[in-house]
Amino acid sequence: MLGLVALMKLNLARSAARFDAEGEMVLLPDQDRSLWDQRAIAEGVALLDRAGALRAPGPYQVQAAIAALHSEARSWAETDWYQIVVLYDALVQMADNPVIRLNRAVALSHFAGAQVALGEVNDLALVLGDYHLFHSTRAQLLEQLGEAALARESLERALELCRNPAERSLLLRKLGR
C-alpha cells in the first residue's frame, strides 16, 4: 500500500507541468521542473523509503522508484536511465506485460541507443499493434535513426488509434498539422 501511495504522490507532484497555458500536453523531457511540487516529491520519496524498509517490494513500489528517479533528476539529461532499466527489469519479473516492456525499451533507448530499443519495440508489434503508444514510441525511435518516412507512418497509425484528445493534439503537432 505504501508503494501505491508513493507512486500516486510522485505522479501528482508533476501534474502542474503536464499541460501548457494553452492546454497542450507537455512531455516529460520538455516539462518545466520548477513547476513540480518539491514537497510532494519529498513526501513520495519518504513513503518509498518506508516501503523499502519493509523489504517486501511489489510492483507499485518499483513503479514509484522509477517515478522517484524521474522526479529527483535535476534535468532530463541527468536522469539515471541505467537504474530505470534495472527497475523495469525487476518490474518485468513481478508483473510482466507488453506495456511494461514498451516503457523499458524507451528507457533503454536513452543509454543503449535507439537501434537497440527499436529491436525490443518491434518484438512487441503482435501484442501492441493496436496500441497508439506503441506506434508513437516506434516513430520516435525511427526518427532518431533518421528514418523519417517510417516514423511518419508510425505517427499516422498512432493518430488513427488514439482516442485521448490531448494525446491526439500532440500527435497532430508532431505531424505538423
Short mmCIF file of C-alpha atoms in Angstrom, two decimals:
data_model
loop_
_atom_site.label_atom_id
_atom_site.label_comp_id
_atom_site.label_asym_id
_atom_site.label_seq_id
_atom_site.Cartn_x
_atom_site.Cartn_y
_atom_site.Cartn_z
CA MET A 1 0.00 0.00 0.00
CA LEU A 2 2.86 2.42 0.75
CA GLY A 3 4.26 1.85 -2.73
CA LEU A 4 0.96 2.77 -4.34
CA VAL A 5 0.58 5.93 -2.24
CA ALA A 6 4.18 6.91 -3.03
CA LEU A 7 3.55 6.36 -6.75
CA MET A 8 0.38 8.47 -6.66
CA LYS A 9 2.10 11.26 -4.74
CA LEU A 10 5.11 11.32 -7.08
CA ASN A 11 2.90 11.40 -10.18
CA LEU A 12 0.65 14.09 -8.76
CA ALA A 13 3.70 16.19 -7.82
CA ARG A 14 4.49 16.67 -11.52
CA SER A 15 0.94 17.37 -12.67
CA ALA A 16 1.27 21.18 -12.90
CA ALA A 17 3.85 20.80 -15.68
CA ARG A 18 1.97 18.27 -17.80
CA PHE A 19 -0.01 20.86 -19.78
CA ASP A 20 0.98 24.28 -21.07
CA ALA A 21 -1.02 27.53 -20.83
CA GLU A 22 -2.96 26.60 -24.00
CA GLY A 23 -3.88 23.21 -22.55
CA GLU A 24 -1.47 21.29 -24.76
CA MET A 25 0.26 18.21 -23.36
CA VAL A 26 3.92 18.67 -22.40
CA LEU A 27 6.06 15.54 -22.47
CA LEU A 28 8.41 14.79 -19.57
CA PRO A 29 11.62 15.92 -21.32
CA ASP A 30 10.06 19.31 -22.03
CA GLN A 31 8.41 19.92 -18.68
CA ASP A 32 9.35 22.93 -16.58
CA ARG A 33 10.67 21.17 -13.48
CA SER A 34 10.30 24.35 -11.45
CA LEU A 35 6.54 23.67 -11.58
CA TRP A 36 6.95 20.32 -9.88
CA ASP A 37 5.82 20.19 -6.26
CA GLN A 38 9.10 19.51 -4.44
CA ARG A 39 7.35 18.97 -1.11
CA ALA A 40 5.12 16.27 -2.60
CA ILE A 41 8.17 14.67 -4.24
CA ALA A 42 9.95 14.58 -0.87
CA GLU A 43 6.85 13.06 0.74
CA GLY A 44 6.62 10.45 -2.03
CA VAL A 45 10.28 9.54 -1.65
CA ALA A 46 9.85 9.29 2.14
CA LEU A 47 6.93 6.90 1.63
CA LEU A 48 9.04 4.92 -0.82
CA ASP A 49 11.82 4.70 1.78
CA ARG A 50 9.30 3.44 4.36
CA ALA A 51 8.06 0.84 1.88
CA GLY A 52 11.64 -0.22 1.17
CA ALA A 53 12.29 -0.76 4.87
CA LEU A 54 9.60 -3.45 4.85
CA ARG A 55 11.76 -5.49 2.44
CA ALA A 56 8.77 -6.82 0.50
CA PRO A 57 8.80 -4.90 -2.77
CA GLY A 58 5.82 -5.06 -5.06
CA PRO A 59 5.03 -3.63 -8.48
CA TYR A 60 3.74 -0.31 -7.15
CA GLN A 61 6.89 0.22 -5.12
CA VAL A 62 9.05 -0.43 -8.17
CA GLN A 63 6.92 1.93 -10.27
CA ALA A 64 7.26 4.53 -7.52
CA ALA A 65 11.03 4.08 -7.56
CA ILE A 66 11.02 4.76 -11.31
CA ALA A 67 8.88 7.86 -10.76
CA ALA A 68 11.24 8.97 -7.98
CA LEU A 69 14.26 8.74 -10.27
CA HIS A 70 12.46 10.96 -12.79
CA SER A 71 11.31 13.34 -10.07
CA GLU A 72 14.67 13.70 -8.37
CA ALA A 73 16.71 14.21 -11.55
CA ARG A 74 17.64 17.88 -11.92
CA SER A 75 17.13 17.63 -15.67
CA TRP A 76 16.08 15.17 -18.34
CA ALA A 77 19.74 14.72 -19.28
CA GLU A 78 20.67 13.83 -15.70
CA THR A 79 18.09 11.07 -15.40
CA ASP A 80 19.63 7.75 -14.30
CA TRP A 81 18.42 5.70 -17.25
CA TYR A 82 20.51 2.67 -16.36
CA GLN A 83 18.87 2.45 -12.95
CA ILE A 84 15.44 2.92 -14.52
CA VAL A 85 16.07 -0.03 -16.84
CA VAL A 86 17.21 -2.11 -13.84
CA LEU A 87 13.94 -1.22 -12.10
CA TYR A 88 11.93 -2.11 -15.20
CA ASP A 89 13.75 -5.45 -15.27
CA ALA A 90 12.57 -6.04 -11.69
CA LEU A 91 9.06 -4.96 -12.65
CA VAL A 92 9.05 -7.40 -15.58
CA GLN A 93 9.90 -10.17 -13.11
CA MET A 94 6.98 -9.16 -10.88
CA ALA A 95 4.29 -8.20 -13.36
CA ASP A 96 5.37 -8.86 -16.93
CA ASN A 97 3.23 -7.29 -19.61
CA PRO A 98 3.87 -5.71 -23.01
CA VAL A 99 3.30 -2.13 -21.83
CA ILE A 100 5.96 -2.52 -19.14
CA ARG A 101 8.29 -3.89 -21.80
CA LEU A 102 7.49 -0.92 -24.06
CA ASN A 103 8.32 1.51 -21.26
CA ARG A 104 11.51 -0.42 -20.55
CA ALA A 105 12.51 -0.07 -24.21
CA VAL A 106 12.02 3.70 -24.01
CA ALA A 107 14.34 3.87 -21.01
CA LEU A 108 16.80 1.55 -22.72
CA SER A 109 16.98 3.89 -25.72
CA HIS A 110 18.46 6.62 -23.54
CA PHE A 111 21.66 4.74 -22.78
CA ALA A 112 21.85 1.83 -25.22
CA GLY A 113 20.58 3.74 -28.24
CA ALA A 114 17.56 3.85 -30.49
CA GLN A 115 18.57 0.82 -32.58
CA VAL A 116 18.68 -1.50 -29.57
CA ALA A 117 15.39 -0.13 -28.24
CA LEU A 118 13.71 -0.37 -31.65
CA GLY A 119 14.52 -4.07 -31.76
CA GLU A 120 12.72 -4.56 -28.46
CA VAL A 121 9.79 -2.37 -29.54
CA ASN A 122 9.43 -4.26 -32.82
CA ASP A 123 9.25 -7.51 -30.85
CA LEU A 124 6.04 -6.17 -29.29
CA ALA A 125 4.28 -5.49 -32.62
CA LEU A 126 1.99 -8.52 -32.47
CA VAL A 127 0.69 -7.80 -28.98
CA LEU A 128 0.68 -3.98 -29.10
CA GLY A 129 -0.17 -3.37 -32.76
CA ASP A 130 -3.48 -1.73 -31.80
CA TYR A 131 -1.98 0.46 -29.07
CA HIS A 132 -1.27 4.06 -30.10
CA LEU A 133 1.68 4.47 -27.72
CA PHE A 134 3.42 1.52 -29.38
CA HIS A 135 3.30 3.36 -32.69
CA SER A 136 4.27 6.76 -31.28
CA THR A 137 7.22 5.18 -29.43
CA ARG A 138 8.28 3.40 -32.59
CA ALA A 139 8.00 6.68 -34.51
CA GLN A 140 10.27 8.45 -32.03
CA LEU A 141 12.92 5.75 -32.31
CA LEU A 142 12.70 5.68 -36.11
CA GLU A 143 13.07 9.47 -36.18
CA GLN A 144 16.21 9.21 -34.06
CA LEU A 145 17.58 6.71 -36.56
CA GLY A 146 16.93 9.05 -39.48
CA GLU A 147 14.01 7.05 -40.86
CA ALA A 148 11.65 10.00 -41.34
CA ALA A 149 9.21 8.30 -43.72
CA LEU A 150 8.79 5.23 -41.49
CA ALA A 151 8.49 7.48 -38.46
CA ARG A 152 5.70 9.44 -40.13
CA GLU A 153 3.85 6.21 -40.99
CA SER A 154 4.05 5.16 -37.34
CA LEU A 155 2.78 8.56 -36.19
CA GLU A 156 -0.12 8.33 -38.62
CA ARG A 157 -1.01 4.90 -37.24
CA ALA A 158 -0.76 6.20 -33.68
CA LEU A 159 -3.15 9.02 -34.58
CA GLU A 160 -5.64 6.55 -36.10
CA LEU A 161 -5.67 4.53 -32.87
CA CYS A 162 -5.57 7.36 -30.33
CA ARG A 163 -8.82 8.43 -28.66
CA ASN A 164 -7.43 10.79 -25.99
CA PRO A 165 -7.90 14.41 -27.15
CA ALA A 166 -4.69 15.71 -25.52
CA GLU A 167 -2.61 12.91 -26.99
CA ARG A 168 -4.27 13.35 -30.40
CA SER A 169 -3.35 17.03 -30.33
CA LEU A 170 0.25 16.15 -29.52
CA LEU A 171 0.38 13.65 -32.39
CA LEU A 172 -1.10 16.22 -34.77
CA ARG A 173 1.59 18.71 -33.72
CA LYS A 174 4.28 16.12 -34.35
CA LEU A 175 2.81 15.51 -37.79
CA GLY A 176 2.87 19.24 -38.50
CA ARG A 177 -0.89 19.59 -38.81
#
